[in-house]
Amino acid sequence: MVNEFDKKEAEIVSIREEKTDLSRNSAVTSPFNESFADVKGVEIIREIEEIKADLANAAAENNVREIFDYFDIGVFINRNGTYGITEYRQPTDDITFSDIGIDEEKLIENVVKISGNADFRKSNLSALGKIQYIGGRADFRNSKFKPNMKLPKINGKVIFYEHQTLLQGLFVKFITTICRLTDK
């Protein structure tokens, strides 16, 4: 004869077994099995395709003003046909210019001044072209730039290393200043 206590314990055990079976099978049977990373990846791909469609003509013609304006980066045109921009950065934290088919070298070939900060992280640039002045901070982490490269005049902090100390920052700024002065 089965008493009430044994009956309840048997039910609890079977419920636990069902839960473990469900957790093992949920990835296969659930329509909601996409992870957050997968969903974000799909959203990024959609956004890239939308940007490519919006900027197709501008990218083909290298229309600097239209491309930078699209990403809320101010552009001013000098009398000699060169450009100045208010800042430099990739389109978003997750999307780079190369992701949307824009050649950064070509994009900045006539840019001579960046009046604010220049964030070159994740950039495919290997040279700064005609840029002569950066008014704010210049961040070169995770880029192709090296501390011994010829850099323009930079008014703000120069960052090359992830956990750069104040002394390293001063040293990098000193070296870039010396390199710029000896090239003249």
Tab-separated table of C-alpha atoms in Angstrom:
chain	number	residue	atom	x	y	z
A	1	MET	CA	0.000	0.000	0.000
A	2	VAL	CA	1.356	3.443	-1.002
A	3	ASN	CA	0.997	6.110	1.617
A	4	GLU	CA	0.396	9.794	0.859
A	5	PHE	CA	4.009	10.792	1.623
A	6	ASP	CA	5.483	8.363	-0.949
A	7	LYS	CA	2.925	9.471	-3.519
A	8	LYS	CA	3.835	13.189	-3.146
A	9	GLU	CA	7.572	12.394	-3.304
A	10	ALA	CA	7.061	10.402	-6.515
A	11	GLU	CA	5.191	13.368	-8.059
A	12	ILE	CA	8.014	15.785	-7.118
A	13	VAL	CA	10.640	13.508	-8.667
A	14	SER	CA	8.653	13.209	-11.906
A	15	ILE	CA	8.206	17.003	-12.089
A	16	ARG	CA	11.979	17.477	-11.680
A	17	GLU	CA	12.642	14.981	-14.472
A	18	GLU	CA	10.182	16.781	-16.767
A	19	LYS	CA	11.901	20.120	-16.084
A	20	THR	CA	15.325	18.712	-16.962
A	21	ASP	CA	13.932	17.139	-20.132
A	22	LEU	CA	12.339	20.456	-21.091
A	23	SER	CA	15.544	22.390	-20.504
A	24	ARG	CA	17.476	19.942	-22.684
A	25	ASN	CA	14.945	20.076	-25.504
A	26	SER	CA	13.970	23.751	-25.386
A	27	ALA	CA	16.777	24.773	-27.747
A	28	VAL	CA	15.421	22.407	-30.372
A	29	THR	CA	11.686	22.967	-29.964
A	30	SER	CA	11.366	26.570	-28.815
A	31	PRO	CA	10.749	29.260	-31.401
A	32	PHE	CA	12.517	31.647	-29.018
A	33	ASN	CA	15.833	29.804	-28.979
A	34	GLU	CA	17.818	32.626	-30.628
A	35	SER	CA	20.372	34.051	-28.265
A	36	PHE	CA	20.705	37.777	-27.672
A	37	ALA	CA	23.936	37.830	-29.739
A	38	ASP	CA	22.142	36.241	-32.701
A	39	VAL	CA	19.317	38.783	-32.522
A	40	LYS	CA	21.766	41.667	-32.252
A	41	GLY	CA	23.773	40.282	-35.188
A	42	VAL	CA	20.652	40.139	-37.345
A	43	GLU	CA	19.758	43.713	-36.351
A	44	ILE	CA	23.264	44.912	-37.244
A	45	ILE	CA	23.107	43.189	-40.636
A	46	ARG	CA	19.732	44.842	-41.323
A	47	GLU	CA	21.129	48.226	-40.281
A	48	ILE	CA	24.188	47.772	-42.529
A	49	GLU	CA	21.965	46.915	-45.491
A	50	GLU	CA	19.761	49.949	-44.795
A	51	ILE	CA	22.783	52.278	-44.583
A	52	LYS	CA	24.255	50.795	-47.782
A	53	ALA	CA	20.967	51.453	-49.592
A	54	ASP	CA	20.703	55.011	-48.229
A	55	LEU	CA	24.308	55.886	-49.112
A	56	ALA	CA	24.756	53.923	-52.341
A	57	ASN	CA	25.130	57.012	-54.560
A	58	ALA	CA	27.150	58.968	-51.988
A	59	ALA	CA	29.597	56.071	-51.522
A	60	ALA	CA	29.987	55.575	-55.281
A	61	GLU	CA	30.705	59.287	-55.781
A	62	ASN	CA	32.679	59.646	-52.508
A	63	ASN	CA	30.381	62.490	-51.466
A	64	VAL	CA	32.149	63.371	-48.214
A	65	ARG	CA	29.530	65.852	-47.086
A	66	GLU	CA	26.593	63.475	-47.564
A	67	ILE	CA	28.372	60.528	-45.907
A	68	PHE	CA	29.480	62.457	-42.825
A	69	ASP	CA	26.136	64.296	-42.573
A	70	TYR	CA	24.333	60.940	-42.575
A	71	PHE	CA	26.218	60.014	-39.389
A	72	ASP	CA	25.766	63.477	-37.781
A	73	ILE	CA	29.372	64.516	-38.300
A	74	GLY	CA	29.535	68.171	-39.305
A	75	VAL	CA	31.413	69.066	-42.486
A	76	PHE	CA	32.705	72.436	-43.637
A	77	ILE	CA	34.245	73.129	-47.021
A	78	ASN	CA	37.272	75.389	-47.339
A	79	ARG	CA	37.716	77.753	-50.294
A	80	ASN	CA	40.444	75.543	-51.730
A	81	GLY	CA	38.080	72.531	-51.894
A	82	THR	CA	39.436	70.732	-48.824
A	83	TYR	CA	37.224	69.702	-45.919
A	84	GLY	CA	37.112	70.089	-42.201
A	85	ILE	CA	34.993	67.867	-40.005
A	86	THR	CA	33.762	68.325	-36.455
A	87	GLU	CA	34.904	64.860	-35.321
A	88	TYR	CA	36.001	61.512	-36.706
A	89	ARG	CA	34.536	58.191	-35.655
A	90	GLN	CA	33.071	55.012	-37.083
A	91	PRO	CA	29.345	55.146	-37.953
A	92	THR	CA	28.296	53.230	-34.804
A	93	ASP	CA	29.928	51.158	-32.080
A	94	ASP	CA	29.136	47.998	-34.045
A	95	ILE	CA	29.406	49.185	-37.662
A	96	THR	CA	32.543	50.458	-39.397
A	97	PHE	CA	32.901	52.355	-42.661
A	98	SER	CA	34.345	49.236	-44.277
A	99	ASP	CA	31.248	47.249	-43.210
A	100	ILE	CA	29.131	49.546	-45.372
A	101	GLY	CA	31.580	49.551	-48.276
A	102	ILE	CA	33.166	52.964	-47.795
A	103	ASP	CA	36.921	53.286	-48.321
A	104	GLU	CA	38.160	55.393	-45.394
A	105	GLU	CA	41.371	56.383	-47.187
A	106	LYS	CA	39.302	57.836	-50.019
A	107	LEU	CA	36.784	59.349	-47.586
A	108	ILE	CA	39.388	61.462	-45.780
A	109	GLU	CA	41.700	62.164	-48.728
A	110	ASN	CA	40.707	65.861	-48.769
A	111	VAL	CA	40.087	66.323	-45.038
A	112	VAL	CA	42.656	68.729	-43.537
A	113	LYS	CA	41.167	69.461	-40.121
A	114	ILE	CA	39.244	67.631	-37.416
A	115	SER	CA	38.067	70.304	-35.007
A	116	GLY	CA	37.045	67.912	-32.213
A	117	ASN	CA	37.928	64.375	-31.161
A	118	ALA	CA	39.225	61.741	-33.560
A	119	ASP	CA	38.360	58.148	-32.678
A	120	PHE	CA	40.310	55.825	-34.984
A	121	ARG	CA	39.424	52.642	-33.080
A	122	LYS	CA	38.373	49.860	-35.488
A	123	SER	CA	39.485	52.050	-38.400
A	124	ASN	CA	41.089	50.644	-41.539
A	125	LEU	CA	43.113	53.814	-42.047
A	126	SER	CA	46.860	53.350	-42.184
A	127	ALA	CA	47.721	57.012	-42.771
A	128	LEU	CA	46.052	60.305	-41.998
A	129	GLY	CA	46.389	61.717	-45.501
A	130	LYS	CA	46.271	65.532	-45.537
A	131	ILE	CA	44.983	65.974	-41.967
A	132	GLN	CA	47.086	68.698	-40.352
A	133	TYR	CA	45.186	69.339	-37.128
A	134	ILE	CA	43.073	67.465	-34.581
A	135	GLY	CA	41.483	69.809	-32.052
A	136	GLY	CA	40.579	67.263	-29.392
A	137	ARG	CA	41.633	63.823	-28.266
A	138	ALA	CA	43.005	61.282	-30.760
A	139	ASP	CA	42.304	57.638	-29.917
A	140	PHE	CA	44.399	55.142	-31.907
A	141	ARG	CA	43.655	51.989	-29.873
A	142	ASN	CA	42.884	48.890	-31.970
A	143	SER	CA	43.875	50.659	-35.192
A	144	LYS	CA	46.707	50.328	-37.694
A	145	PHE	CA	48.459	53.438	-36.356
A	146	LYS	CA	51.697	53.195	-34.377
A	147	PRO	CA	53.202	55.765	-31.983
A	148	ASN	CA	56.172	56.413	-34.318
A	149	MET	CA	53.984	57.426	-37.291
A	150	LYS	CA	53.891	60.973	-38.554
A	151	LEU	CA	50.895	62.550	-36.842
A	152	PRO	CA	49.336	65.992	-37.240
A	153	LYS	CA	49.164	68.595	-34.478
A	154	ILE	CA	46.910	67.158	-31.794
A	155	ASN	CA	45.567	69.498	-29.116
A	156	GLY	CA	44.168	66.840	-26.781
A	157	LYS	CA	45.238	63.549	-25.327
A	158	VAL	CA	46.852	60.965	-27.630
A	159	ILE	CA	45.846	57.388	-26.771
A	160	PHE	CA	47.620	54.351	-28.242
A	161	TYR	CA	47.298	51.763	-25.477
A	162	GLU	CA	44.260	50.298	-23.736
A	163	HIS	CA	45.377	51.123	-20.188
A	164	GLN	CA	47.668	54.000	-21.016
A	165	THR	CA	49.157	55.813	-18.030
A	166	LEU	CA	49.581	59.568	-17.870
A	167	LEU	CA	53.350	59.167	-18.307
A	168	GLN	CA	52.890	57.010	-21.444
A	169	GLY	CA	50.459	59.581	-22.825
A	170	LEU	CA	52.894	62.436	-22.251
A	171	PHE	CA	55.706	60.410	-23.801
A	172	VAL	CA	53.643	59.597	-26.919
A	173	LYS	CA	52.592	63.242	-27.280
A	174	PHE	CA	56.230	64.364	-26.883
A	175	ILE	CA	57.468	61.880	-29.511
A	176	THR	CA	54.740	62.842	-32.000
A	177	THR	CA	55.539	66.535	-31.511
A	178	ILE	CA	59.273	65.932	-32.068
A	179	CYS	CA	58.555	63.836	-35.192
A	180	ARG	CA	56.299	66.550	-36.579
A	181	LEU	CA	58.853	69.305	-35.926
A	182	THR	CA	61.776	67.385	-37.438
A	183	ASP	CA	59.800	66.726	-40.645
A	184	LYS	CA	59.441	70.454	-41.357
